PDB file of C-alpha atoms and ligand atoms in Angstrom:
ATOM      1  CA  MET A   1      39.549 -52.660 -74.614  1.00 45.00           C
ATOM      2  CA  HIS A   2      39.715 -48.731 -72.879  1.00 50.00           C
ATOM      3  CA  SER A   3      36.667 -47.512 -71.491  1.00 51.00           C
ATOM      4  CA  ARG A   4      37.613 -43.968 -73.230  1.00 53.00           C
ATOM      5  CA  CYS A   5      37.629 -46.366 -76.540  1.00 50.00           C
ATOM      6  CA  LYS A   6      34.056 -47.999 -76.375  1.00 61.00           C
ATOM      7  CA  ASN A   7      32.949 -45.698 -79.170  1.00 69.00           C
ATOM      8  CA  CYS A   8      36.229 -45.762 -81.780  1.00 87.00           C
ATOM      9  CA  LEU A   9      35.002 -48.052 -84.289  1.00 85.00           C
ATOM     10  CA  TYR A  10      38.942 -48.921 -85.081  1.00 89.00           C
ATOM     11  CA  CYS A  11      39.376 -50.428 -81.577  1.00 86.00           C
ATOM     12  CA  SER A  12      36.603 -53.492 -81.825  1.00 83.00           C
ATOM     13  CA  VAL A  13      38.118 -54.234 -85.619  1.00 81.00           C
ATOM     14  CA  LEU A  14      41.239 -54.579 -84.395  1.00 83.00           C
ATOM     15  CA  GLN A  15      40.741 -56.327 -81.649  1.00 76.00           C
ATOM     16  CA  TYR A  16      40.560 -59.380 -84.021  1.00 76.00           C
ATOM     17  CA  VAL A  17      44.180 -58.454 -85.077  1.00 71.00           C
ATOM     18  CA  SER A  18      45.853 -57.533 -82.273  1.00 66.00           C
ATOM     19  CA  LEU A  19      46.739 -59.786 -79.517  1.00 68.00           C
ATOM     20  CA  GLY A  20      48.161 -58.770 -76.406  1.00 71.00           C
ATOM     21  CA  ASP A  21      48.442 -55.939 -74.583  1.00 73.00           C
ATOM     22  CA  PRO A  22      48.473 -52.651 -77.034  1.00 73.00           C
ATOM     23  CA  PRO A  23      51.592 -50.412 -77.232  1.00 82.00           C
ATOM     24  CA  ALA A  24      52.807 -47.474 -75.353  1.00 86.00           C
ATOM     25  CA  VAL A  25      50.317 -44.689 -76.443  1.00 90.00           C
ATOM     26  CA  LYS A  26      52.727 -41.934 -78.118  1.00 91.00           C
ATOM     27  CA  GLY A  27      51.793 -38.035 -79.738  1.00 92.00           C
ATOM     28  CA  TRP A  28      54.199 -38.919 -83.040  1.00 94.00           C
ATOM     29  CA  LYS A  29      52.696 -42.045 -83.732  1.00 94.00           C
ATOM     30  CA  ARG A  30      49.449 -40.450 -85.434  1.00 95.00           C
ATOM     31  CA  PRO A  31      51.644 -37.846 -88.203  1.00 96.00           C
ATOM     32  CA  VAL A  32      53.874 -41.180 -88.640  1.00 95.00           C
ATOM     33  CA  LEU A  33      50.769 -43.250 -89.103  1.00 95.00           C
ATOM     34  CA  ALA A  34      49.233 -40.752 -91.650  1.00 96.00           C
ATOM     35  CA  VAL A  35      52.452 -40.434 -93.729  1.00 96.00           C
ATOM     36  CA  ALA A  36      53.539 -43.874 -93.548  1.00 95.00           C
ATOM     37  CA  GLY A  37      49.997 -44.671 -94.746  1.00 96.00           C
ATOM     38  CA  LEU A  38      49.601 -42.391 -97.153  1.00 97.00           C
ATOM     39  CA  ALA A  39      52.992 -43.121 -98.746  1.00 97.00           C
ATOM     40  CA  LEU A  40      52.285 -46.745 -98.910  1.00 96.00           C
ATOM     41  CA  THR A  41      49.006 -45.764-100.433  1.00 97.00           C
ATOM     42  CA  VAL A  42      51.254 -43.583-103.366  1.00 97.00           C
ATOM     43  CA  CYS A  43      53.426 -46.848-103.811  1.00 96.00           C
ATOM     44  CA  THR A  44      51.047 -49.196-104.671  1.00 96.00           C
ATOM     45  CA  VAL A  45      48.677 -47.102-106.906  1.00 95.00           C
ATOM     46  CA  MET A  46      52.222 -46.784-108.984  1.00 94.00           C
ATOM     47  CA  ALA A  47      52.437 -51.056-108.511  1.00 93.00           C
ATOM     48  CA  LEU A  48      49.137 -51.436-109.845  1.00 92.00           C
ATOM     49  CA  ARG A  49      49.321 -49.160-113.036  1.00 91.00           C
ATOM     50  CA  PHE A  50      52.972 -51.225-113.395  1.00 88.00           C
ATOM     51  CA  ALA A  51      51.019 -54.323-113.543  1.00 89.00           C
ATOM     52  CA  TRP A  52      48.464 -53.562-115.549  1.00 84.00           C
ATOM     53  CA  GLU A  53      50.323 -52.558-118.416  1.00 86.00           C
ATOM     54  CA  ARG A  54      51.694 -56.372-118.028  1.00 83.00           C
ATOM     55  CA  THR A  55      50.300 -59.811-118.844  1.00 79.00           C
ATOM     56  CA  GLY A  56      50.621 -62.386-116.340  1.00 80.00           C
ATOM     57  CA  ALA A  57      51.294 -59.674-113.353  1.00 84.00           C
ATOM     58  CA  VAL A  58      47.961 -61.170-111.202  1.00 87.00           C
ATOM     59  CA  PHE A  59      50.068 -61.702-107.995  1.00 88.00           C
ATOM     60  CA  PHE A  60      51.976 -59.125-108.306  1.00 88.00           C
ATOM     61  CA  ALA A  61      48.421 -56.926-109.137  1.00 91.00           C
ATOM     62  CA  THR A  62      46.895 -59.192-105.334  1.00 93.00           C
ATOM     63  CA  VAL A  63      49.430 -58.188-103.446  1.00 93.00           C
ATOM     64  CA  SER A  64      49.619 -54.372-104.435  1.00 94.00           C
ATOM     65  CA  VAL A  65      45.915 -54.307-103.921  1.00 94.00           C
ATOM     66  CA  ILE A  66      46.520 -56.214-100.316  1.00 95.00           C
ATOM     67  CA  LEU A  67      48.768 -54.205 -99.882  1.00 95.00           C
ATOM     68  CA  MET A  68      46.727 -50.876-100.401  1.00 96.00           C
ATOM     69  CA  MET A  69      44.409 -51.799 -98.000  1.00 95.00           C
ATOM     70  CA  ILE A  70      46.220 -51.920 -95.665  1.00 93.00           C
ATOM     71  CA  ALA A  71      47.577 -48.440 -96.082  1.00 96.00           C
ATOM     72  CA  LEU A  72      44.324 -46.998 -96.613  1.00 96.00           C
ATOM     73  CA  LEU A  73      43.296 -48.536 -92.958  1.00 93.00           C
ATOM     74  CA  GLY A  74      46.670 -46.867 -91.884  1.00 94.00           C
ATOM     75  CA  VAL A  75      45.765 -43.058 -92.668  1.00 96.00           C
ATOM     76  CA  ALA A  76      41.481 -43.870 -91.873  1.00 95.00           C
ATOM     77  CA  ILE A  77      43.058 -44.658 -88.367  1.00 94.00           C
ATOM     78  CA  SER A  78      45.604 -41.657 -88.501  1.00 94.00           C
ATOM     79  CA  VAL A  79      42.397 -39.276 -89.321  1.00 94.00           C
ATOM     80  CA  ARG A  80      39.548 -40.941 -87.604  1.00 92.00           C
ATOM     81  CA  GLY A  81      40.740 -43.372 -85.363  1.00 92.00           C
ATOM     82  CA  CYS A  82      42.049 -42.882 -81.317  1.00 92.00           C
ATOM     83  CA  ASP A  83      45.066 -42.957 -79.885  1.00 91.00           C
ATOM     84  CA  HIS A  84      44.677 -46.070 -78.392  1.00 88.00           C
ATOM     85  CA  CYS A  85      44.490 -47.780 -81.961  1.00 89.00           C
ATOM     86  CA  VAL A  86      46.830 -45.190 -83.799  1.00 92.00           C
ATOM     87  CA  ALA A  87      49.665 -47.132 -81.908  1.00 91.00           C
ATOM     88  CA  ARG A  88      48.110 -50.461 -81.871  1.00 88.00           C
ATOM     89  CA  TYR A  89      47.587 -50.466 -85.377  1.00 88.00           C
ATOM     90  CA  LEU A  90      50.839 -49.079 -85.965  1.00 87.00           C
ATOM     91  CA  GLY A  91      52.310 -51.447 -83.006  1.00 79.00           C
ATOM     92  CA  ARG A  92      51.741 -54.328 -85.113  1.00 55.00           C
ATOM     93  CA  THR A  93      53.047 -52.564 -88.540  1.00 52.00           C
ATOM     94  CA  LEU A  94      56.697 -51.682 -87.729  1.00 53.00           C
TER      95      LEU A  94
HETATM   96 ZN1  LIG B 101      40.027 -46.943 -80.719  1.00 57.18          ZN
END
């Protein structure tokens, strides 16, 4: 773990899902992560409304919820995470 990340909540969380060295820290990654997270959140909300109107769409709805949680975590990291978290999370997603 990077010493300057000691107070960052997401660093310790991402340690469990991200293996190896963190990707390069780039300034453009934070807005990209925020936009991508918000776009994915909107898509999953629409997908859930689509699934809600249909019976037998439980699997579709479950996948949508999982994707929404990934998207919301991305938004949360882009807002509150440090630069290393942003790079690490985006590096795993893209
Ligand atoms: Zn961090």
